PDB file of C-alpha atoms in Angstrom:
ATOM      1  CA  UNK S   1      89.327  52.470  55.028  1.00 76.00           C
ATOM      2  CA  UNK S   2      86.561  55.024  55.409  1.00 87.00           C
ATOM      3  CA  UNK S   3      89.292  57.634  55.754  1.00 94.00           C
ATOM      4  CA  UNK S   4      90.241  56.928  52.135  1.00 96.00           C
ATOM      5  CA  UNK S   5      86.716  56.674  50.740  1.00 95.00           C
ATOM      6  CA  UNK S   6      85.800  59.920  52.507  1.00 94.00           C
ATOM      7  CA  UNK S   7      88.548  61.566  50.459  1.00 95.00           C
ATOM      8  CA  UNK S   8      87.067  60.266  47.230  1.00 95.00           C
ATOM      9  CA  UNK S   9      88.976  57.016  46.790  1.00 96.00           C
ATOM     10  CA  UNK S  10      87.264  53.940  45.377  1.00 97.00           C
ATOM     11  CA  UNK S  11      88.455  50.983  47.445  1.00 98.00           C
ATOM     12  CA  UNK S  12      88.582  47.230  46.977  1.00 98.00           C
ATOM     13  CA  UNK S  13      88.357  45.586  50.402  1.00 98.00           C
ATOM     14  CA  UNK S  14      89.712  42.059  50.775  1.00 98.00           C
ATOM     15  CA  UNK S  15      89.539  39.654  53.685  1.00 97.00           C
ATOM     16  CA  UNK S  16      89.684  35.943  54.434  1.00 97.00           C
ATOM     17  CA  UNK S  17      86.750  36.557  56.801  1.00 96.00           C
ATOM     18  CA  UNK S  18      83.970  37.267  54.329  1.00 96.00           C
ATOM     19  CA  UNK S  19      81.491  38.601  56.888  1.00 96.00           C
ATOM     20  CA  UNK S  20      84.007  41.008  58.397  1.00 94.00           C
ATOM     21  CA  UNK S  21      85.218  42.220  55.021  1.00 96.00           C
ATOM     22  CA  UNK S  22      81.725  42.817  53.683  1.00 97.00           C
ATOM     23  CA  UNK S  23      80.831  44.730  56.812  1.00 96.00           C
ATOM     24  CA  UNK S  24      83.756  47.107  56.274  1.00 94.00           C
ATOM     25  CA  UNK S  25      82.838  47.716  52.644  1.00 96.00           C
ATOM     26  CA  UNK S  26      79.135  48.099  53.429  1.00 96.00           C
ATOM     27  CA  UNK S  27      79.888  50.608  56.179  1.00 94.00           C
ATOM     28  CA  UNK S  28      81.911  52.722  53.768  1.00 94.00           C
ATOM     29  CA  UNK S  29      79.160  52.620  51.153  1.00 95.00           C
ATOM     30  CA  UNK S  30      76.536  53.525  53.750  1.00 95.00           C
ATOM     31  CA  UNK S  31      78.621  56.588  54.594  1.00 94.00           C
ATOM     32  CA  UNK S  32      78.571  57.648  50.955  1.00 96.00           C
ATOM     33  CA  UNK S  33      81.864  56.110  49.852  1.00 95.00           C
ATOM     34  CA  UNK S  34      82.753  53.829  46.965  1.00 96.00           C
ATOM     35  CA  UNK S  35      83.850  50.347  48.013  1.00 97.00           C
ATOM     36  CA  UNK S  36      83.526  46.750  46.889  1.00 97.00           C
ATOM     37  CA  UNK S  37      84.457  43.546  48.728  1.00 98.00           C
ATOM     38  CA  UNK S  38      86.147  40.411  47.420  1.00 98.00           C
ATOM     39  CA  UNK S  39      87.091  37.428  49.611  1.00 98.00           C
ATOM     40  CA  UNK S  40      90.422  35.655  49.396  1.00 98.00           C
ATOM     41  CA  UNK S  41      93.671  34.775  51.128  1.00 98.00           C
ATOM     42  CA  UNK S  42      96.689  37.099  50.995  1.00 99.00           C
ATOM     43  CA  UNK S  43      98.951  34.025  51.057  1.00 99.00           C
ATOM     44  CA  UNK S  44      97.507  32.861  47.734  1.00 98.00           C
ATOM     45  CA  UNK S  45      98.811  34.332  44.482  1.00 98.00           C
ATOM     46  CA  UNK S  46      95.568  33.334  42.741  1.00 99.00           C
ATOM     47  CA  UNK S  47      93.614  35.539  45.152  1.00 99.00           C
ATOM     48  CA  UNK S  48      95.859  38.464  44.305  1.00 99.00           C
ATOM     49  CA  UNK S  49      95.353  37.887  40.579  1.00 99.00           C
ATOM     50  CA  UNK S  50      91.590  37.851  41.103  1.00 99.00           C
ATOM     51  CA  UNK S  51      91.726  41.079  43.109  1.00 99.00           C
ATOM     52  CA  UNK S  52      93.881  42.747  40.465  1.00 99.00           C
ATOM     53  CA  UNK S  53      91.487  41.813  37.686  1.00 98.00           C
ATOM     54  CA  UNK S  54      88.453  42.907  39.700  1.00 98.00           C
ATOM     55  CA  UNK S  55      90.042  46.239  40.624  1.00 98.00           C
ATOM     56  CA  UNK S  56      90.846  46.989  37.002  1.00 98.00           C
ATOM     57  CA  UNK S  57      87.359  45.957  35.921  1.00 98.00           C
ATOM     58  CA  UNK S  58      85.658  48.160  38.514  1.00 97.00           C
ATOM     59  CA  UNK S  59      88.024  51.110  38.686  1.00 97.00           C
ATOM     60  CA  UNK S  60      89.943  51.052  35.353  1.00 95.00           C
ATOM     61  CA  UNK S  61      93.184  51.984  37.131  1.00 98.00           C
ATOM     62  CA  UNK S  62      94.852  51.408  40.495  1.00 98.00           C
ATOM     63  CA  UNK S  63      97.061  54.030  42.137  1.00 99.00           C
ATOM     64  CA  UNK S  64      97.290  52.790  45.734  1.00 99.00           C
ATOM     65  CA  UNK S  65      97.925  49.523  47.582  1.00 99.00           C
ATOM     66  CA  UNK S  66      97.690  49.208  51.364  1.00 99.00           C
ATOM     67  CA  UNK S  67      98.999  45.922  52.763  1.00 99.00           C
ATOM     68  CA  UNK S  68      97.180  45.702  56.076  1.00 97.00           C
ATOM     69  CA  UNK S  69      96.554  41.988  56.722  1.00 96.00           C
ATOM     70  CA  UNK S  70      98.127  40.740  59.927  1.00 94.00           C
ATOM     71  CA  UNK S  71      98.049  37.971  62.526  1.00 93.00           C
ATOM     72  CA  UNK S  72     100.103  37.079  65.568  1.00 87.00           C
ATOM     73  CA  UNK S  73     100.285  34.527  68.370  1.00 82.00           C
ATOM     74  CA  UNK S  74     101.782  34.200  71.822  1.00 76.00           C
ATOM     75  CA  UNK S  75     104.473  31.593  71.223  1.00 86.00           C
ATOM     76  CA  UNK S  76     108.127  31.748  72.192  1.00 92.00           C
ATOM     77  CA  UNK S  77     111.001  30.582  70.002  1.00 95.00           C
ATOM     78  CA  UNK S  78     110.931  27.199  71.729  1.00 96.00           C
ATOM     79  CA  UNK S  79     107.163  26.769  71.745  1.00 95.00           C
ATOM     80  CA  UNK S  80     106.159  28.049  68.321  1.00 94.00           C
ATOM     81  CA  UNK S  81     104.984  25.302  65.987  1.00 95.00           C
ATOM     82  CA  UNK S  82     105.883  25.009  62.344  1.00 96.00           C
ATOM     83  CA  UNK S  83     102.256  25.664  61.417  1.00 96.00           C
ATOM     84  CA  UNK S  84     102.087  28.720  63.660  1.00 95.00           C
ATOM     85  CA  UNK S  85     105.322  30.106  62.240  1.00 96.00           C
ATOM     86  CA  UNK S  86     104.234  29.561  58.645  1.00 97.00           C
ATOM     87  CA  UNK S  87     100.816  31.113  59.236  1.00 97.00           C
ATOM     88  CA  UNK S  88     102.241  34.329  60.683  1.00 97.00           C
ATOM     89  CA  UNK S  89     105.043  34.659  58.150  1.00 98.00           C
ATOM     90  CA  UNK S  90     102.603  33.762  55.374  1.00 98.00           C
ATOM     91  CA  UNK S  91      99.993  36.385  56.203  1.00 98.00           C
ATOM     92  CA  UNK S  92     102.256  39.189  57.364  1.00 98.00           C
ATOM     93  CA  UNK S  93     105.261  38.908  55.059  1.00 99.00           C
ATOM     94  CA  UNK S  94     104.346  36.702  52.106  1.00 99.00           C
ATOM     95  CA  UNK S  95     101.027  38.520  51.800  1.00 99.00           C
ATOM     96  CA  UNK S  96     102.752  41.887  51.538  1.00 99.00           C
ATOM     97  CA  UNK S  97     105.256  40.502  49.032  1.00 99.00           C
ATOM     98  CA  UNK S  98     102.553  39.044  46.791  1.00 99.00           C
ATOM     99  CA  UNK S  99     100.568  42.265  46.975  1.00 99.00           C
ATOM    100  CA  UNK S 100     103.518  44.357  45.857  1.00 99.00           C
ATOM    101  CA  UNK S 101     104.506  41.869  43.153  1.00 99.00           C
ATOM    102  CA  UNK S 102     100.960  41.804  41.768  1.00 99.00           C
ATOM    103  CA  UNK S 103     100.045  45.466  41.941  1.00 99.00           C
ATOM    104  CA  UNK S 104     103.305  47.343  41.300  1.00 99.00           C
ATOM    105  CA  UNK S 105     103.044  46.829  37.509  1.00 99.00           C
ATOM    106  CA  UNK S 106      99.383  47.875  37.625  1.00 99.00           C
ATOM    107  CA  UNK S 107     100.219  51.061  39.524  1.00 99.00           C
ATOM    108  CA  UNK S 108     103.050  51.753  37.077  1.00 99.00           C
ATOM    109  CA  UNK S 109     100.645  51.404  34.162  1.00 99.00           C
ATOM    110  CA  UNK S 110      98.315  53.901  35.857  1.00 98.00           C
ATOM    111  CA  UNK S 111     101.086  56.494  35.912  1.00 99.00           C
ATOM    112  CA  UNK S 112     102.420  55.852  39.403  1.00 99.00           C
ATOM    113  CA  UNK S 113     101.113  55.994  42.935  1.00 99.00           C
ATOM    114  CA  UNK S 114     101.876  54.705  46.403  1.00 99.00           C
ATOM    115  CA  UNK S 115     102.118  51.521  48.437  1.00 99.00           C
ATOM    116  CA  UNK S 116     101.848  51.498  52.222  1.00 99.00           C
ATOM    117  CA  UNK S 117     102.885  48.408  54.148  1.00 99.00           C
ATOM    118  CA  UNK S 118     101.560  48.143  57.685  1.00 98.00           C
ATOM    119  CA  UNK S 119     104.428  46.758  59.752  1.00 98.00           C
ATOM    120  CA  UNK S 120     104.551  47.249  63.528  1.00 96.00           C
ATOM    121  CA  UNK S 121     106.567  48.789  66.306  1.00 94.00           C
ATOM    122  CA  UNK S 122     107.844  45.199  66.559  1.00 93.00           C
ATOM    123  CA  UNK S 123     109.436  45.795  63.155  1.00 96.00           C
ATOM    124  CA  UNK S 124     111.563  48.513  64.744  1.00 96.00           C
ATOM    125  CA  UNK S 125     112.157  46.803  68.082  1.00 92.00           C
ATOM    126  CA  UNK S 126     110.720  43.420  69.067  1.00 86.00           C
ATOM    127  CA  UNK S 127     107.689  41.558  70.365  1.00 84.00           C
ATOM    128  CA  UNK S 128     107.487  38.441  72.540  1.00 85.00           C
ATOM    129  CA  UNK S 129     106.154  36.477  69.527  1.00 91.00           C
ATOM    130  CA  UNK S 130     109.149  35.486  67.340  1.00 95.00           C
ATOM    131  CA  UNK S 131     107.186  34.848  64.142  1.00 96.00           C
ATOM    132  CA  UNK S 132     105.413  38.190  64.431  1.00 95.00           C
ATOM    133  CA  UNK S 133     108.653  40.054  65.079  1.00 96.00           C
ATOM    134  CA  UNK S 134     110.440  38.333  62.197  1.00 97.00           C
ATOM    135  CA  UNK S 135     107.560  38.981  59.818  1.00 98.00           C
ATOM    136  CA  UNK S 136     107.326  42.665  60.678  1.00 98.00           C
ATOM    137  CA  UNK S 137     111.070  43.185  60.329  1.00 98.00           C
ATOM    138  CA  UNK S 138     110.707  41.437  56.986  1.00 98.00           C
ATOM    139  CA  UNK S 139     107.995  43.870  55.916  1.00 99.00           C
ATOM    140  CA  UNK S 140     110.310  46.716  56.868  1.00 98.00           C
ATOM    141  CA  UNK S 141     113.105  45.333  54.694  1.00 98.00           C
ATOM    142  CA  UNK S 142     110.754  44.525  51.834  1.00 99.00           C
ATOM    143  CA  UNK S 143     109.559  48.122  51.902  1.00 99.00           C
ATOM    144  CA  UNK S 144     113.115  49.402  51.568  1.00 99.00           C
ATOM    145  CA  UNK S 145     113.827  47.151  48.600  1.00 99.00           C
ATOM    146  CA  UNK S 146     110.539  47.969  46.875  1.00 99.00           C
ATOM    147  CA  UNK S 147     111.097  51.699  47.287  1.00 99.00           C
ATOM    148  CA  UNK S 148     114.354  51.347  45.370  1.00 99.00           C
ATOM    149  CA  UNK S 149     113.007  49.043  42.683  1.00 99.00           C
ATOM    150  CA  UNK S 150     109.796  50.911  41.964  1.00 99.00           C
ATOM    151  CA  UNK S 151     110.793  54.509  42.637  1.00 99.00           C
ATOM    152  CA  UNK S 152     111.764  54.933  38.966  1.00 99.00           C
ATOM    153  CA  UNK S 153     108.216  53.874  38.078  1.00 99.00           C
ATOM    154  CA  UNK S 154     106.796  56.737  40.101  1.00 99.00           C
ATOM    155  CA  UNK S 155     105.714  54.414  42.897  1.00 99.00           C
ATOM    156  CA  UNK S 156     106.472  55.417  46.475  1.00 99.00           C
ATOM    157  CA  UNK S 157     106.666  52.574  49.006  1.00 99.00           C
ATOM    158  CA  UNK S 158     106.610  53.305  52.739  1.00 99.00           C
ATOM    159  CA  UNK S 159     105.934  51.392  55.937  1.00 99.00           C
ATOM    160  CA  UNK S 160     104.094  52.447  59.055  1.00 99.00           C
ATOM    161  CA  UNK S 161     104.853  50.952  62.446  1.00 98.00           C
ATOM    162  CA  UNK S 162     101.932  51.119  64.875  1.00 96.00           C
ATOM    163  CA  UNK S 163     102.488  50.620  68.568  1.00 93.00           C
ATOM    164  CA  UNK S 164      99.613  49.804  70.888  1.00 90.00           C
ATOM    165  CA  UNK S 165      96.627  50.841  68.776  1.00 93.00           C
ATOM    166  CA  UNK S 166      93.080  49.806  69.627  1.00 90.00           C
ATOM    167  CA  UNK S 167      91.892  47.462  66.874  1.00 85.00           C
ATOM    168  CA  UNK S 168      90.297  44.034  66.610  1.00 77.00           C
ATOM    169  CA  UNK S 169      93.819  42.568  66.724  1.00 72.00           C
ATOM    170  CA  UNK S 170      94.471  43.995  70.189  1.00 77.00           C
ATOM    171  CA  UNK S 171      91.179  42.909  71.743  1.00 76.00           C
ATOM    172  CA  UNK S 172      92.817  39.701  72.968  1.00 72.00           C
ATOM    173  CA  UNK S 173      95.104  41.508  75.415  1.00 75.00           C
ATOM    174  CA  UNK S 174      94.604  40.967  79.117  1.00 80.00           C
ATOM    175  CA  UNK S 175      93.904  43.911  81.390  1.00 84.00           C
ATOM    176  CA  UNK S 176      97.446  43.617  82.752  1.00 87.00           C
ATOM    177  CA  UNK S 177      98.947  43.660  79.265  1.00 82.00           C
ATOM    178  CA  UNK S 178      96.876  46.665  78.235  1.00 86.00           C
ATOM    179  CA  UNK S 179      97.885  48.574  81.339  1.00 91.00           C
ATOM    180  CA  UNK S 180     101.540  47.661  80.800  1.00 89.00           C
ATOM    181  CA  UNK S 181     101.546  48.787  77.178  1.00 88.00           C
ATOM    182  CA  UNK S 182      99.947  52.098  78.072  1.00 92.00           C
ATOM    183  CA  UNK S 183     102.362  52.608  80.950  1.00 93.00           C
ATOM    184  CA  UNK S 184     105.353  51.990  78.667  1.00 90.00           C
ATOM    185  CA  UNK S 185     104.039  54.399  76.031  1.00 93.00           C
ATOM    186  CA  UNK S 186     105.374  57.893  76.779  1.00 95.00           C
ATOM    187  CA  UNK S 187     102.021  59.456  75.834  1.00 95.00           C
ATOM    188  CA  UNK S 188     100.311  57.181  78.412  1.00 96.00           C
ATOM    189  CA  UNK S 189      97.447  56.140  76.173  1.00 96.00           C
ATOM    190  CA  UNK S 190      96.630  53.730  73.401  1.00 93.00           C
ATOM    191  CA  UNK S 191      96.479  54.885  69.813  1.00 94.00           C
ATOM    192  CA  UNK S 192      93.203  55.000  67.909  1.00 95.00           C
ATOM    193  CA  UNK S 193      92.636  53.264  64.586  1.00 94.00           C
ATOM    194  CA  UNK S 194      91.654  56.537  62.934  1.00 96.00           C
ATOM    195  CA  UNK S 195      95.064  57.993  63.754  1.00 97.00           C
ATOM    196  CA  UNK S 196      96.800  55.213  61.829  1.00 97.00           C
ATOM    197  CA  UNK S 197      94.301  55.630  58.996  1.00 96.00           C
ATOM    198  CA  UNK S 198      95.103  59.332  58.746  1.00 98.00           C
ATOM    199  CA  UNK S 199      98.800  58.505  58.415  1.00 98.00           C
ATOM    200  CA  UNK S 200      98.052  56.065  55.596  1.00 98.00           C
ATOM    201  CA  UNK S 201      95.873  58.663  53.865  1.00 98.00           C
ATOM    202  CA  UNK S 202      98.697  61.191  54.076  1.00 99.00           C
ATOM    203  CA  UNK S 203     101.295  58.782  52.702  1.00 99.00           C
ATOM    204  CA  UNK S 204      99.216  57.933  49.638  1.00 98.00           C
ATOM    205  CA  UNK S 205      98.400  61.594  48.956  1.00 98.00           C
ATOM    206  CA  UNK S 206     100.245  64.081  46.763  1.00 98.00           C
ATOM    207  CA  UNK S 207     101.322  65.885  49.936  1.00 98.00           C
ATOM    208  CA  UNK S 208     103.724  62.986  50.553  1.00 99.00           C
ATOM    209  CA  UNK S 209     105.030  63.057  47.000  1.00 98.00           C
ATOM    210  CA  UNK S 210     108.718  62.966  47.971  1.00 99.00           C
ATOM    211  CA  UNK S 211     108.423  60.455  50.820  1.00 99.00           C
ATOM    212  CA  UNK S 212     109.724  57.077  49.677  1.00 99.00           C
ATOM    213  CA  UNK S 213     111.303  54.213  51.602  1.00 99.00           C
ATOM    214  CA  UNK S 214     110.361  55.745  54.946  1.00 99.00           C
ATOM    215  CA  UNK S 215     109.539  53.796  58.085  1.00 98.00           C
ATOM    216  CA  UNK S 216     107.219  55.851  60.243  1.00 98.00           C
ATOM    217  CA  UNK S 217     106.468  54.921  63.837  1.00 98.00           C
ATOM    218  CA  UNK S 218     102.981  55.752  65.064  1.00 97.00           C
ATOM    219  CA  UNK S 219     103.424  54.500  68.577  1.00 95.00           C
ATOM    220  CA  UNK S 220     103.168  57.383  71.038  1.00 96.00           C
ATOM    221  CA  UNK S 221     106.925  57.194  71.552  1.00 95.00           C
ATOM    222  CA  UNK S 222     107.082  53.453  72.270  1.00 92.00           C
ATOM    223  CA  UNK S 223     110.172  52.904  70.119  1.00 92.00           C
ATOM    224  CA  UNK S 224     111.930  56.082  71.216  1.00 91.00           C
ATOM    225  CA  UNK S 225     113.423  53.761  73.844  1.00 78.00           C
ATOM    226  CA  UNK S 226     113.627  49.978  74.012  1.00 59.00           C
ATOM    227  CA  UNK S 227     110.330  49.366  75.777  1.00 52.00           C
ATOM    228  CA  UNK S 228     109.050  46.153  74.247  1.00 50.00           C
ATOM    229  CA  UNK S 229     111.133  43.802  76.392  1.00 48.00           C
ATOM    230  CA  UNK S 230     109.236  44.907  79.484  1.00 52.00           C
ATOM    231  CA  UNK S 231     105.989  43.600  78.000  1.00 50.00           C
ATOM    232  CA  UNK S 232     107.222  40.042  78.578  1.00 47.00           C
ATOM    233  CA  UNK S 233     106.519  40.413  82.277  1.00 46.00           C
ATOM    234  CA  UNK S 234     102.805  40.797  81.556  1.00 46.00           C
ATOM    235  CA  UNK S 235     102.228  37.887  79.184  1.00 50.00           C
TER     236      UNK S 235
END
């Protein structure tokens, strides 16, 4: 997020975890950026309405939406519970859908802009977690549809597909899993969060003005071959 505020963007940060979300916003402000935090749940349409109203109150107009909320588990098709399935699909896919549905008209009214949906390399290939894989493929498809529906409004909608990138979401991985993911990445290293942030910043900028409906892998070559299946051996 600091990548955007450093470029002059004013950002509304949202998170179900209030402490974590405030910390992100406060860090951006401390670095000289413009950011405000509002708690809520991406699965809840009322939260999205609150965020929309707050963004318009604080910033007058909204030109960019980044759908970045995500969760995953370690279940198989046979072991995943209904609650686990609904949680992952709810956060990853429903959250992105509600975000687009809420903010696309706002971005249109501002004269156009860009939406970036953070999918995953699993949205191009697969992941051992069925709910995660299904949700990220869903985000990919939703991006395609939205790019068609909102292109005439001057809104570009693209998805990015990170591979093994070092973030709070990947901290859970065992040493064996980390080593396996790096070994199966042609560049033989993990990605850094700032690299994904730079891609997002590019996609919402005028420099990407004719990029719409794209699915961009940022995975060190992970999906250049079908590598994900091998990760099962290291679960």
